[in-house]
Structure formats: C-alpha cells, structure tokens
Amino acid sequence: MPQNPEQIKDHAELFQQPEYQELFKNKREQFEGGHSDEEVERVAEWTKSWEYREKNFAREALTVNPAKGCQPLGAIFAAAGFEGTLPFVQGSQGCVAYFRTHLSRHYKEPFSAVSSSMTEDAAVFGGLNNMIEGLQVAYQLYKPKMIAVSTTCMAEVIGDDLGAFIGNAKNADAIPQDFPVPFAHTPSFVGSHITGYDNMMRGILSYLTEGKKKDTTNGKLNFVPGFDTYTGNNREIKRMLGLMGIDHTILADNSDYLDSPNNGEYNMYPGGTKLEDAADSINANGTVFLQGYSTQKTQEYVKEKWGQQTKVLRPWGVKGTDEFLMTLSELTGKPIPEELEIERGRLVDAMTDSYAWIHGKKFAIYGDPDLIVSVVSFLLELGAEPVHILCNNGDNEFKKEMEAILSASPFGKQGTVWNQKDLWHLRSLLFTEPVDFFVGNSYGKYLWRDTKIPMVRIGYPLFDRHHLHRYPTVGYQGGLNLLNWIVNTLLDELDRNTNITGKTDISFDLIR
C-alpha cells in the first residue's frame, strides 16, 4: 500500500493511488450493480431539466440536504457563551458527538459537551438514572460553574421531564442544591438549530434572573447576538460599543470559547458572559437583538417578564449599520464618534470601487433567515439582483419581511422566496434559471461542482475553508469583508473564463 510512516499522504492524494483505484473499480463491478455510465449520464442530464424540476418540487415525504441543523446544536452553542458552562445533552452519545464535531469542524477548535449516554434501557424505562449519574460525573470531573441541559429526540419521545429530573438529581446529592442547572426542551424532530438556540437562551436567562429584579436599572444595554457563528462579530460589536462609551452585556459571548489563543495553557471554559452579569441583565435599560428569527421566544420573554424595551437591529452593510448606530445613539444619548464615520466612508468608497463588477449580477442564496435578510440587504445596496432565496427554516413572517425588502428595491423585483425547501430543490433552480453566483455554506460546494456557478462562502457551517469565521461580517468593517469575498469571487471566475491562450484570453487583463 502507498501509505507508510515515512511518507504520509493526504486522503485526496492517497485515494488516487493505483491500489485504491483498483479497489474502487472492483467494488463497482462486483458489488454495486449500478447502471452503465451512459445511463447515469442520461439521467443526470434529465435532472437538470424543467420537467424534473416540477417533479422535484412536487415531493413531500423526502428531504435532501436540508441546509439546517437540529435543535440541540443551537442549544449547546448558546450555552457555551456563558462563563464556565458545560452543555449537557439528555440523549445518546452519538447525538452529542454529532453536535460537538459539527461545531469543532467549523471552528477548528475543541467543543466541550457531555451526554447522559441514554441507550435502549433508558428508551424503555426513562432517562432519570442517566440524568442523575451524568450530572454527578460532569460536576465532579469537569468542575463547571453551570450545567445547561437540553434534550434529543429520544428524551422527548419518551417524555423525560427535565425540571423534575434535575430536582431529583439535587435531592440525591448528585449536585449541590444551589448549583445552577438551567434547561430547555429541544426536540430535534421540530424546528432547527435556531429554535434550539432560542429555547436554551430563554431557559438560561429565565433561570439566572429569577428573583433578581431591582427597582433601579443598572444603566446598561443588553445585546443578544443570536445564532451568529462569526467570532469576529461579538468583538466588532464590543469595539463599536466601546467607541461610543455604551455600558453593555453580551448575552451570550462565546467568541473567546470558540476562538481561544494557543498560549500553552489549557482552559476548558475560556471567556463567556459572567453569570452575575447575565443575572443582572434583567435590570438593564433595554435589550437589542442582533437577529430576529433565532430569538423570537427570548424577545417575548424579555419584553413581557422583564418589562424591557426590545429592538431587533441587524448591523450589516451601510444601511443596517447606520440604523444600528443611530438607534443606539437615540437610546443612550451617546454621539456616534468620528472614527465610525470614517469607517463608513471607507466602506462607501470600497463599494464604489467594486460596484461595476457586482451591479446587475444575478445571485441565489440559502441559509438561516436572519443571515439571508442581512446578506440580501447588503447585496441590494451593491445593485446585485436576487433570483432564488431559499430558507429551509424560514416561516411566513420571514417570507413577508423578505418580500418587502425585495419590493422596496429596484433590484429585487425578480426575487422569489422559497421556504422549507432544501439544497436539492436549489439545484433544480440553478440549472433551470442560472445565476451569476450564489451564497451559502460549505454544503453548497456540491452545487458549485454540478452547476459550475461560482460560490461565495458565507454562513454556517464552513468546513472546507479556514478562518472565515474569525472575520466580522457586521458593522462597516464587516461590510468590507463581505465586499471582499463577493467581488473577488466574481473576479476569480472572470479570470478562469478568460485564461485559454489564443481563445478566451482576449481580455485576460492584469488590472480589473
């Protein structure tokens, strides 16, 4: 075999070696019983047609590559934003291993989460014993300041009562009576990762703030990022708030947890919003949500139970960041500093430089509803024209907001919003109504391979590219990053299409 300790080959190169190619050939011929190459090619071409598109959109009982995760993924992501917090999943080891690796592959960082290791006996008799033993071991072994519990499908189907189970664990002295264990029911068979984020955020905040309401405010503003996987965004938000002199609390800040320094010291729980700050958030002057659809229940809770004013502000692009800063100035009486005005001017200048390359370009996009609203709004500022807007976890409220944004712009007239559709639906759309580029996460690389339409990687997860999550996408600085990724993807494609000597290189210019 070609693999040996003296010369370790990457799998991309290893599987091209003769031994593996022979193995694959034998497997196809002896075991797969597949159709001929000609038949495969014929059917593949048919799947690009309008006829197939109609059949594809008529399916109801099958989802192919849904472009969303399940609730516990979002729940453990939310929990990791609080100081010393260990996410605990009431379910099987396989489930929590999926959630951990999904986040670890995106961030290239270890993600700590434990499970109650439920198996067949727990499915029959319930998971109480697993919960008690799991909480005890987690508390003693990992020494967290808080354990945040969520559920998987198995626990929900058999009806595990988390509140009662946690109470029983404390009564059994598995964990101290005063140890914080907030929880959220997060069944994977409904909603998505943004639903799980919302449920856990509401569960943690309601637990920590219970009985902490005071007669006076603490003078702060709360900021809830939502299911935002760009670690650079929390830092950019804090930087802008610092420039304006606004006292604030981020609920919850997982930027250090998911982007910790390699300084030779191991810290299982780096960073995070301090528990006492989270507990005091009930006494803030108000709460700003940087996403709307991933925080719906939390917004309702803050408004009704805390009695606070709430606002949804998405500081993406020029208009979104303008609205964000002007609203904060109105709420706090703080002026917008000149430094931010200069940054705005730089973004406007950069957009002017690149406008000719993006104006009139047709695009498709898929992802979470808040991400889509933000990215489409920015691209409309650049004169790009959305055609296919696909959101598997979008609802009617999202569709209504998105259609209002499209109708308000001269560039949005031909855009169509597709809710509860998957990436196989998008494949049909891209083949029957091609666009100039599309925006999405790493799963879109298979669409790029099929359609040859250039892809801009924005969203979650980003498995096949490194470090993109470290850059901000919010604020004027984030707008520069978005502009960079978009325009240079288009210029890369232009160079690819003009690089054949004597044929297509008539305008293979050095200067673009």
Short mmCIF file of C-alpha atoms in Angstrom, two decimals:
data_model
loop_
_atom_site.label_atom_id
_atom_site.label_comp_id
_atom_site.label_asym_id
_atom_site.label_seq_id
_atom_site.Cartn_x
_atom_site.Cartn_y
_atom_site.Cartn_z
CA MET A 1 0.00 0.00 0.00
CA PRO A 2 1.29 3.54 -0.73
CA GLN A 3 0.70 4.79 2.82
CA ASN A 4 3.72 4.46 5.12
CA PRO A 5 5.12 6.30 8.16
CA GLU A 6 7.91 7.91 6.12
CA GLN A 7 5.53 9.49 3.62
CA ILE A 8 2.04 10.17 4.90
CA LYS A 9 -0.28 11.17 2.07
CA ASP A 10 -3.39 13.28 2.44
CA HIS A 11 -6.55 11.35 1.61
CA ALA A 12 -7.14 13.46 -1.51
CA GLU A 13 -3.86 12.16 -2.91
CA LEU A 14 -3.89 8.74 -1.24
CA PHE A 15 -7.12 7.55 -2.87
CA GLN A 16 -5.77 8.38 -6.31
CA GLN A 17 -3.08 5.71 -5.94
CA PRO A 18 -3.38 2.58 -8.15
CA GLU A 19 -4.21 0.24 -5.26
CA TYR A 20 -7.24 2.29 -4.24
CA GLN A 21 -8.37 2.89 -7.79
CA GLU A 22 -8.34 -0.88 -8.35
CA LEU A 23 -10.28 -1.40 -5.13
CA PHE A 24 -12.94 1.12 -6.18
CA LYS A 25 -13.20 -0.46 -9.63
CA ASN A 26 -13.74 -3.94 -8.18
CA LYS A 27 -16.32 -2.64 -5.74
CA ARG A 28 -18.33 -1.05 -8.54
CA GLU A 29 -18.16 -4.11 -10.78
CA GLN A 30 -18.68 -6.85 -8.20
CA PHE A 31 -20.98 -5.37 -5.59
CA GLU A 32 -22.77 -2.18 -6.60
CA GLY A 33 -24.75 -3.47 -9.57
CA GLY A 34 -25.06 0.05 -10.94
CA HIS A 35 -26.27 1.25 -14.30
CA SER A 36 -24.00 1.91 -17.23
CA ASP A 37 -22.09 5.18 -17.44
CA GLU A 38 -24.25 6.17 -20.40
CA GLU A 39 -27.48 5.67 -18.41
CA VAL A 40 -26.12 7.54 -15.45
CA GLU A 41 -25.17 10.45 -17.71
CA ARG A 42 -28.61 10.44 -19.37
CA VAL A 43 -30.46 10.60 -16.05
CA ALA A 44 -28.06 13.22 -14.70
CA GLU A 45 -28.81 15.45 -17.67
CA TRP A 46 -32.55 14.91 -17.23
CA THR A 47 -32.33 16.10 -13.60
CA LYS A 48 -31.26 19.49 -14.95
CA SER A 49 -34.48 19.99 -16.89
CA TRP A 50 -37.71 21.87 -16.17
CA GLU A 51 -39.57 18.57 -16.33
CA TYR A 52 -37.50 17.20 -13.45
CA ARG A 53 -37.79 20.50 -11.55
CA GLU A 54 -41.57 20.12 -11.49
CA LYS A 55 -41.27 16.57 -10.16
CA ASN A 56 -38.64 17.67 -7.65
CA PHE A 57 -40.83 20.43 -6.23
CA ALA A 58 -43.80 18.07 -6.02
CA ARG A 59 -42.12 15.76 -3.49
CA GLU A 60 -43.37 15.89 0.10
CA ALA A 61 -42.01 12.94 2.07
CA LEU A 62 -38.30 13.33 1.38
CA THR A 63 -35.71 15.97 2.27
CA VAL A 64 -32.34 16.01 0.52
CA ASN A 65 -29.61 18.08 2.21
CA PRO A 66 -31.88 20.35 4.25
CA ALA A 67 -29.39 23.20 4.96
CA LYS A 68 -30.25 23.26 8.65
CA GLY A 69 -29.20 21.55 11.89
CA CYS A 70 -31.32 20.21 14.73
CA GLN A 71 -32.30 21.97 17.94
CA PRO A 72 -29.65 20.65 20.38
CA LEU A 73 -26.89 22.01 18.14
CA GLY A 74 -28.17 25.52 18.69
CA ALA A 75 -28.78 24.84 22.37
CA ILE A 76 -25.20 23.85 23.17
CA PHE A 77 -23.94 26.77 21.05
CA ALA A 78 -25.96 29.18 23.21
CA ALA A 79 -24.82 27.55 26.45
CA ALA A 80 -21.14 27.86 25.52
CA GLY A 81 -21.46 31.64 25.65
CA PHE A 82 -21.79 31.73 29.43
CA GLU A 83 -18.90 31.66 31.87
CA GLY A 84 -17.81 28.19 32.98
CA THR A 85 -20.84 26.50 31.43
CA LEU A 86 -20.86 22.86 30.38
CA PRO A 87 -23.57 21.88 27.86
CA PHE A 88 -25.26 18.62 28.89
CA VAL A 89 -27.46 16.74 26.42
CA GLN A 90 -30.07 14.31 27.72
CA GLY A 91 -29.72 11.69 25.00
CA SER A 92 -27.34 9.23 23.38
CA GLN A 93 -23.60 9.58 22.94
CA GLY A 94 -23.95 9.50 19.16
CA CYS A 95 -26.18 12.57 19.13
CA VAL A 96 -23.92 14.75 21.24
CA ALA A 97 -20.87 13.55 19.26
CA TYR A 98 -22.53 14.89 16.12
CA PHE A 99 -23.21 18.28 17.71
CA ARG A 100 -19.65 18.56 19.04
CA THR A 101 -17.94 17.57 15.81
CA HIS A 102 -20.20 19.82 13.72
CA LEU A 103 -19.06 22.83 15.71
CA SER A 104 -15.45 21.64 16.01
CA ARG A 105 -15.09 21.17 12.26
CA HIS A 106 -16.38 24.70 11.65
CA TYR A 107 -14.18 26.44 14.22
CA LYS A 108 -11.21 24.03 14.18
CA GLU A 109 -11.48 24.19 17.98
CA PRO A 110 -12.48 21.59 20.58
CA PHE A 111 -16.09 21.94 21.71
CA SER A 112 -16.94 20.52 25.12
CA ALA A 113 -20.36 18.95 25.64
CA VAL A 114 -21.44 15.82 27.51
CA SER A 115 -24.38 13.47 27.28
CA SER A 116 -26.33 11.26 29.66
CA SER A 117 -25.45 8.30 27.39
CA MET A 118 -29.00 7.02 27.05
CA THR A 119 -29.33 3.58 25.45
CA GLU A 120 -32.11 1.03 24.92
CA ASP A 121 -32.94 0.59 28.60
CA ALA A 122 -33.41 4.33 29.03
CA ALA A 123 -35.69 4.37 26.00
CA VAL A 124 -37.94 1.87 27.80
CA PHE A 125 -37.69 2.99 31.42
CA GLY A 126 -36.84 6.67 31.04
CA GLY A 127 -33.61 8.56 31.45
CA LEU A 128 -33.79 9.59 35.14
CA ASN A 129 -30.91 7.37 36.28
CA ASN A 130 -28.79 8.53 33.35
CA MET A 131 -29.51 12.14 34.27
CA ILE A 132 -28.56 11.70 37.94
CA GLU A 133 -25.35 9.84 37.23
CA GLY A 134 -24.45 12.09 34.30
CA LEU A 135 -24.86 15.32 36.27
CA GLN A 136 -22.83 13.92 39.16
CA VAL A 137 -19.95 12.81 36.95
CA ALA A 138 -19.98 16.04 34.93
CA TYR A 139 -19.98 18.20 38.05
CA GLN A 140 -17.18 16.29 39.76
CA LEU A 141 -14.98 15.67 36.72
CA TYR A 142 -15.24 18.91 34.71
CA LYS A 143 -15.91 21.37 37.56
CA PRO A 144 -18.18 23.79 35.68
CA LYS A 145 -19.83 26.86 37.18
CA MET A 146 -23.10 25.96 35.46
CA ILE A 147 -24.51 22.98 33.55
CA ALA A 148 -27.06 23.74 30.82
CA VAL A 149 -29.28 20.77 29.91
CA SER A 150 -31.02 20.18 26.59
CA THR A 151 -32.70 17.14 25.04
CA THR A 152 -32.58 14.97 21.93
CA CYS A 153 -35.31 13.11 20.08
CA MET A 154 -35.15 10.05 22.34
CA ALA A 155 -35.65 12.00 25.56
CA GLU A 156 -38.55 13.94 24.05
CA VAL A 157 -40.31 10.90 22.59
CA ILE A 158 -40.29 9.06 25.94
CA GLY A 159 -41.32 12.25 27.76
CA ASP A 160 -38.40 12.94 30.11
CA ASP A 161 -39.28 15.81 32.47
CA LEU A 162 -36.06 17.81 32.78
CA GLY A 163 -37.23 20.01 35.63
CA ALA A 164 -38.24 17.02 37.75
CA PHE A 165 -35.13 15.04 36.81
CA ILE A 166 -32.79 17.89 37.79
CA GLY A 167 -34.67 18.26 41.08
CA ASN A 168 -34.28 14.54 41.74
CA ALA A 169 -30.56 14.76 40.98
CA LYS A 170 -30.16 17.53 43.55
CA ASN A 171 -32.21 15.63 46.11
CA ALA A 172 -29.96 12.63 45.53
CA ASP A 173 -26.91 14.83 46.28
CA ALA A 174 -25.54 14.27 42.78
CA ILE A 175 -25.04 18.04 42.56
CA PRO A 176 -25.45 20.78 45.19
CA GLN A 177 -28.90 22.24 45.72
CA ASP A 178 -27.75 25.74 44.82
CA PHE A 179 -25.80 24.71 41.71
CA PRO A 180 -27.27 26.37 38.57
CA VAL A 181 -28.74 23.88 36.08
CA PRO A 182 -30.96 25.70 33.56
CA PHE A 183 -32.60 23.58 30.90
CA ALA A 184 -34.54 23.66 27.65
CA HIS A 185 -36.58 21.03 25.83
CA THR A 186 -35.10 20.86 22.32
CA PRO A 187 -36.70 18.06 20.27
CA SER A 188 -34.76 17.52 17.07
CA PHE A 189 -37.81 16.50 15.06
CA VAL A 190 -39.26 20.02 15.02
CA GLY A 191 -37.68 23.39 14.36
CA SER A 192 -33.98 23.72 13.69
CA HIS A 193 -30.74 24.82 15.31
CA ILE A 194 -32.02 28.40 15.59
CA THR A 195 -35.08 27.13 17.53
CA GLY A 196 -32.77 25.28 19.91
CA TYR A 197 -30.64 28.40 20.38
CA ASP A 198 -33.75 30.41 21.23
CA ASN A 199 -35.12 27.80 23.64
CA MET A 200 -31.83 27.49 25.51
CA MET A 201 -31.22 31.24 25.66
CA ARG A 202 -34.67 31.77 27.13
CA GLY A 203 -34.13 28.89 29.56
CA ILE A 204 -30.78 30.19 30.81
CA LEU A 205 -31.88 33.81 31.14
CA SER A 206 -35.11 32.93 32.94
CA TYR A 207 -33.18 30.71 35.37
CA LEU A 208 -30.37 33.15 36.14
CA THR A 209 -32.58 36.24 36.50
CA GLU A 210 -35.25 34.64 38.71
CA GLY A 211 -35.79 36.92 41.72
CA LYS A 212 -33.09 39.40 40.61
CA LYS A 213 -35.34 42.29 39.53
CA LYS A 214 -34.49 45.61 41.22
CA ASP A 215 -36.28 48.95 41.46
CA THR A 216 -33.49 50.73 39.58
CA THR A 217 -31.71 49.95 36.33
CA ASN A 218 -28.03 49.12 36.03
CA GLY A 219 -27.64 51.65 33.21
CA LYS A 220 -26.62 49.00 30.67
CA LEU A 221 -27.95 47.74 27.36
CA ASN A 222 -28.12 44.01 26.67
CA PHE A 223 -27.13 42.63 23.26
CA VAL A 224 -28.20 39.14 22.14
CA PRO A 225 -26.18 38.01 19.08
CA GLY A 226 -28.48 35.13 18.08
CA PHE A 227 -27.14 32.08 16.26
CA ASP A 228 -24.18 34.01 14.87
CA THR A 229 -21.17 31.81 14.14
CA TYR A 230 -18.68 34.58 13.32
CA THR A 231 -16.48 35.07 16.39
CA GLY A 232 -15.31 38.37 14.92
CA ASN A 233 -18.84 39.77 15.20
CA ASN A 234 -19.05 39.87 19.00
CA ARG A 235 -15.65 41.54 19.06
CA GLU A 236 -16.70 44.08 16.44
CA ILE A 237 -19.91 44.84 18.33
CA LYS A 238 -17.96 45.33 21.56
CA ARG A 239 -15.47 47.56 19.76
CA MET A 240 -18.19 49.82 18.37
CA LEU A 241 -19.94 49.98 21.73
CA GLY A 242 -16.62 50.83 23.36
CA LEU A 243 -16.04 53.68 20.91
CA MET A 244 -19.47 55.05 21.79
CA GLY A 245 -18.94 54.55 25.52
CA ILE A 246 -22.01 52.35 25.94
CA ASP A 247 -22.04 50.10 29.01
CA HIS A 248 -23.34 46.73 27.90
CA THR A 249 -23.75 43.00 28.44
CA ILE A 250 -23.46 40.46 25.62
CA LEU A 251 -25.93 37.57 26.07
CA ALA A 252 -24.10 35.35 25.41
CA ASP A 253 -20.49 35.86 24.33
CA ASN A 254 -18.90 32.66 23.02
CA SER A 255 -16.25 34.39 20.88
CA ASP A 256 -13.35 33.51 23.20
CA TYR A 257 -14.64 29.98 23.76
CA LEU A 258 -14.70 29.30 20.03
CA ASP A 259 -11.55 31.25 19.16
CA SER A 260 -9.20 30.85 22.12
CA PRO A 261 -5.45 31.59 21.95
CA ASN A 262 -2.82 28.86 21.85
CA ASN A 263 -0.63 30.12 24.69
CA GLY A 264 0.46 26.82 26.24
CA GLU A 265 -2.19 26.82 28.96
CA TYR A 266 -5.35 24.69 28.84
CA ASN A 267 -8.61 26.36 29.80
CA MET A 268 -11.76 24.30 29.37
CA TYR A 269 -14.05 27.33 29.65
CA PRO A 270 -12.35 30.39 28.14
CA GLY A 271 -14.29 33.64 28.19
CA GLY A 272 -18.06 33.79 28.27
CA THR A 273 -20.57 36.19 29.79
CA LYS A 274 -20.15 36.25 33.58
CA LEU A 275 -23.07 34.60 35.36
CA GLU A 276 -23.56 37.58 37.65
CA ASP A 277 -23.75 39.91 34.63
CA ALA A 278 -26.29 37.63 32.98
CA ALA A 279 -28.31 37.55 36.21
CA ASP A 280 -28.28 41.36 36.36
CA SER A 281 -29.36 41.71 32.72
CA ILE A 282 -32.97 41.85 33.92
CA ASN A 283 -32.18 45.33 35.29
CA ALA A 284 -30.83 46.79 32.04
CA ASN A 285 -32.37 49.76 30.24
CA GLY A 286 -33.25 47.56 27.27
CA THR A 287 -32.23 44.61 25.12
CA VAL A 288 -31.09 44.73 21.50
CA PHE A 289 -31.37 41.55 19.46
CA LEU A 290 -28.95 41.31 16.56
CA GLN A 291 -31.08 38.57 14.99
CA GLY A 292 -34.85 38.30 14.95
CA TYR A 293 -35.82 34.77 13.96
CA SER A 294 -33.33 32.92 16.19
CA THR A 295 -34.51 34.81 19.28
CA GLN A 296 -38.30 35.01 18.99
CA LYS A 297 -39.18 33.35 22.33
CA THR A 298 -36.37 35.17 24.11
CA GLN A 299 -37.62 38.51 22.79
CA GLU A 300 -41.12 37.75 24.00
CA TYR A 301 -39.82 36.71 27.43
CA VAL A 302 -37.66 39.82 27.87
CA LYS A 303 -40.48 42.10 26.83
CA GLU A 304 -43.20 40.51 28.96
CA LYS A 305 -41.35 39.19 32.03
CA TRP A 306 -38.57 41.76 32.33
CA GLY A 307 -40.68 44.67 31.13
CA GLN A 308 -37.84 45.94 28.95
CA GLN A 309 -37.97 47.65 25.60
CA THR A 310 -36.57 45.43 22.87
CA LYS A 311 -35.35 46.12 19.37
CA VAL A 312 -34.13 43.93 16.52
CA LEU A 313 -31.20 45.58 14.74
CA ARG A 314 -29.06 43.86 12.12
CA PRO A 315 -25.88 45.93 11.61
CA TRP A 316 -24.97 44.56 8.17
CA GLY A 317 -23.90 46.80 5.31
CA VAL A 318 -24.23 50.58 5.22
CA LYS A 319 -27.94 50.95 5.91
CA GLY A 320 -28.08 48.27 8.61
CA THR A 321 -25.06 49.67 10.46
CA ASP A 322 -26.37 53.23 10.11
CA GLU A 323 -29.67 52.19 11.71
CA PHE A 324 -27.84 50.29 14.45
CA LEU A 325 -25.62 53.20 15.46
CA MET A 326 -28.30 55.88 15.17
CA THR A 327 -30.73 53.84 17.27
CA LEU A 328 -28.08 53.27 19.95
CA SER A 329 -27.35 57.00 19.93
CA GLU A 330 -31.06 57.74 20.45
CA LEU A 331 -31.36 55.16 23.24
CA THR A 332 -28.28 56.27 25.17
CA GLY A 333 -27.75 59.90 24.22
CA LYS A 334 -24.20 58.99 23.16
CA PRO A 335 -22.90 60.59 19.94
CA ILE A 336 -21.58 58.49 17.07
CA PRO A 337 -17.81 59.01 17.12
CA GLU A 338 -15.88 60.35 14.16
CA GLU A 339 -13.88 57.10 13.92
CA LEU A 340 -17.03 55.19 12.96
CA GLU A 341 -18.00 57.88 10.46
CA ILE A 342 -14.57 57.48 8.82
CA GLU A 343 -15.06 53.70 8.67
CA ARG A 344 -18.41 54.28 6.99
CA GLY A 345 -16.73 56.45 4.38
CA ARG A 346 -14.14 53.76 3.70
CA LEU A 347 -16.85 51.17 3.12
CA VAL A 348 -18.77 53.51 0.79
CA ASP A 349 -15.54 54.19 -1.11
CA ALA A 350 -14.79 50.48 -1.42
CA MET A 351 -18.32 49.79 -2.62
CA THR A 352 -17.89 52.49 -5.26
CA ASP A 353 -14.65 50.86 -6.42
CA SER A 354 -16.33 47.45 -6.81
CA TYR A 355 -19.83 48.47 -7.81
CA ALA A 356 -19.36 47.97 -11.55
CA TRP A 357 -18.39 44.33 -11.02
CA ILE A 358 -21.42 43.48 -8.85
CA HIS A 359 -24.17 45.72 -10.23
CA GLY A 360 -26.67 43.72 -12.28
CA LYS A 361 -25.23 40.34 -11.26
CA LYS A 362 -27.93 37.78 -10.51
CA PHE A 363 -27.49 35.65 -7.41
CA ALA A 364 -29.07 32.92 -5.30
CA ILE A 365 -28.73 32.46 -1.55
CA TYR A 366 -29.62 29.91 1.10
CA GLY A 367 -29.15 29.77 4.86
CA ASP A 368 -30.79 30.88 8.10
CA PRO A 369 -33.47 33.58 7.88
CA ASP A 370 -31.54 36.35 9.69
CA LEU A 371 -28.43 35.71 7.61
CA ILE A 372 -30.42 35.84 4.38
CA VAL A 373 -32.14 39.12 5.32
CA SER A 374 -28.77 40.68 6.16
CA VAL A 375 -26.78 39.46 3.14
CA VAL A 376 -29.54 40.20 0.63
CA SER A 377 -29.96 43.71 2.04
CA PHE A 378 -26.24 44.37 1.60
CA LEU A 379 -26.14 42.94 -1.93
CA LEU A 380 -29.10 45.10 -2.93
CA GLU A 381 -27.03 48.11 -1.83
CA LEU A 382 -24.47 46.95 -4.39
CA GLY A 383 -27.01 46.64 -7.19
CA ALA A 384 -26.99 42.83 -7.30
CA GLU A 385 -30.24 41.11 -8.23
CA PRO A 386 -31.53 38.22 -6.08
CA VAL A 387 -33.31 35.48 -8.01
CA HIS A 388 -33.57 32.42 -5.73
CA ILE A 389 -33.85 32.93 -1.95
CA LEU A 390 -34.11 29.56 -0.24
CA CYS A 391 -34.63 29.13 3.51
CA ASN A 392 -35.41 25.69 4.89
CA ASN A 393 -36.11 27.00 8.42
CA GLY A 394 -37.92 30.17 7.36
CA ASP A 395 -41.54 30.88 8.29
CA ASN A 396 -44.29 33.05 6.85
CA GLU A 397 -43.08 36.06 8.83
CA PHE A 398 -39.64 35.72 7.24
CA LYS A 399 -41.15 35.39 3.78
CA LYS A 400 -43.24 38.51 4.32
CA GLU A 401 -40.24 40.54 5.53
CA MET A 402 -38.04 39.28 2.70
CA GLU A 403 -40.62 40.09 0.04
CA ALA A 404 -41.00 43.60 1.49
CA ILE A 405 -37.22 44.11 1.21
CA LEU A 406 -37.27 42.88 -2.39
CA SER A 407 -40.19 45.07 -3.43
CA ALA A 408 -38.55 48.17 -1.89
CA SER A 409 -35.53 47.88 -4.20
CA PRO A 410 -35.44 48.26 -7.99
CA PHE A 411 -33.00 45.32 -8.00
CA GLY A 412 -35.26 42.91 -6.09
CA LYS A 413 -38.21 42.61 -8.43
CA GLN A 414 -37.40 39.13 -9.80
CA GLY A 415 -36.52 37.52 -6.46
CA THR A 416 -38.54 34.52 -5.28
CA VAL A 417 -38.57 33.33 -1.65
CA TRP A 418 -38.66 29.56 -1.14
CA ASN A 419 -39.46 28.43 2.41
CA GLN A 420 -38.99 24.85 3.66
CA LYS A 421 -37.02 23.87 0.57
CA ASP A 422 -33.69 22.01 0.54
CA LEU A 423 -30.50 22.11 -1.50
CA TRP A 424 -31.77 19.55 -3.99
CA HIS A 425 -34.58 21.99 -4.78
CA LEU A 426 -31.96 24.72 -5.18
CA ARG A 427 -30.06 22.51 -7.63
CA SER A 428 -33.12 22.42 -9.89
CA LEU A 429 -33.50 26.18 -9.61
CA LEU A 430 -29.87 26.82 -10.51
CA PHE A 431 -29.98 24.56 -13.57
CA THR A 432 -33.30 25.85 -14.93
CA GLU A 433 -32.75 29.53 -14.03
CA PRO A 434 -28.98 30.04 -13.73
CA VAL A 435 -27.46 32.95 -11.83
CA ASP A 436 -24.04 34.62 -11.81
CA PHE A 437 -23.13 33.46 -8.30
CA PHE A 438 -24.68 32.00 -5.18
CA VAL A 439 -24.11 32.47 -1.45
CA GLY A 440 -24.17 29.69 1.13
CA ASN A 441 -22.30 27.38 3.48
CA SER A 442 -19.87 24.56 2.68
CA TYR A 443 -22.61 22.16 1.59
CA GLY A 444 -23.00 24.34 -1.48
CA LYS A 445 -19.70 23.09 -2.90
CA TYR A 446 -21.63 20.18 -4.42
CA LEU A 447 -23.92 22.66 -6.18
CA TRP A 448 -20.82 24.51 -7.41
CA ARG A 449 -19.40 21.24 -8.77
CA ASP A 450 -22.66 20.40 -10.56
CA THR A 451 -23.60 23.81 -11.92
CA LYS A 452 -20.16 25.48 -12.24
CA ILE A 453 -21.75 28.63 -10.78
CA PRO A 454 -19.25 30.49 -8.54
CA MET A 455 -19.93 30.21 -4.83
CA VAL A 456 -19.37 32.74 -2.04
CA ARG A 457 -18.99 31.02 1.33
CA ILE A 458 -20.99 32.92 3.93
CA GLY A 459 -22.89 31.27 6.78
CA TYR A 460 -22.65 28.12 8.85
CA PRO A 461 -21.07 25.61 8.63
CA LEU A 462 -17.84 26.43 6.79
CA PHE A 463 -15.99 23.12 6.97
CA ASP A 464 -13.85 23.30 3.84
CA ARG A 465 -12.31 26.74 4.29
CA HIS A 466 -10.24 28.03 7.19
CA HIS A 467 -10.56 31.15 9.36
CA LEU A 468 -13.53 32.83 7.68
CA HIS A 469 -15.39 32.73 11.00
CA ARG A 470 -12.70 34.92 12.60
CA TYR A 471 -13.63 37.93 10.43
CA PRO A 472 -16.55 40.19 11.35
CA THR A 473 -19.48 40.49 8.98
CA VAL A 474 -21.26 43.20 10.99
CA GLY A 475 -20.55 46.91 11.04
CA TYR A 476 -18.68 48.87 8.40
CA GLN A 477 -15.60 46.67 8.89
CA GLY A 478 -17.75 43.60 8.33
CA GLY A 479 -19.15 45.18 5.17
CA LEU A 480 -15.61 45.41 3.81
CA ASN A 481 -15.10 41.70 4.44
CA LEU A 482 -18.35 40.77 2.71
CA LEU A 483 -17.50 43.00 -0.23
CA ASN A 484 -14.05 41.42 -0.47
CA TRP A 485 -15.40 37.85 -0.54
CA ILE A 486 -18.10 38.65 -3.08
CA VAL A 487 -16.26 40.80 -5.61
CA ASN A 488 -13.10 38.69 -5.61
CA THR A 489 -15.12 35.52 -6.16
CA LEU A 490 -16.55 37.15 -9.28
CA LEU A 491 -13.09 38.30 -10.43
CA ASP A 492 -11.68 34.79 -9.86
CA GLU A 493 -14.43 33.42 -12.08
CA LEU A 494 -13.74 36.05 -14.73
CA ASP A 495 -10.07 35.03 -14.82
CA ARG A 496 -10.99 31.35 -15.05
CA ASN A 497 -13.19 32.08 -18.06
CA THR A 498 -10.55 34.12 -19.91
CA ASN A 499 -7.39 32.09 -19.41
CA ILE A 500 -7.17 29.92 -22.55
CA THR A 501 -4.32 31.23 -24.68
CA GLY A 502 -5.47 32.42 -28.09
CA LYS A 503 -9.13 31.66 -27.42
CA THR A 504 -10.60 33.30 -24.35
CA ASP A 505 -7.65 35.44 -23.20
CA ILE A 506 -8.57 38.45 -25.32
CA SER A 507 -9.35 40.36 -22.11
CA PHE A 508 -7.23 38.45 -19.61
CA ASP A 509 -6.25 41.73 -18.03
CA LEU A 510 -3.80 42.29 -15.23
CA ILE A 511 -5.91 45.15 -13.88
CA ARG A 512 -9.53 44.63 -13.02
#
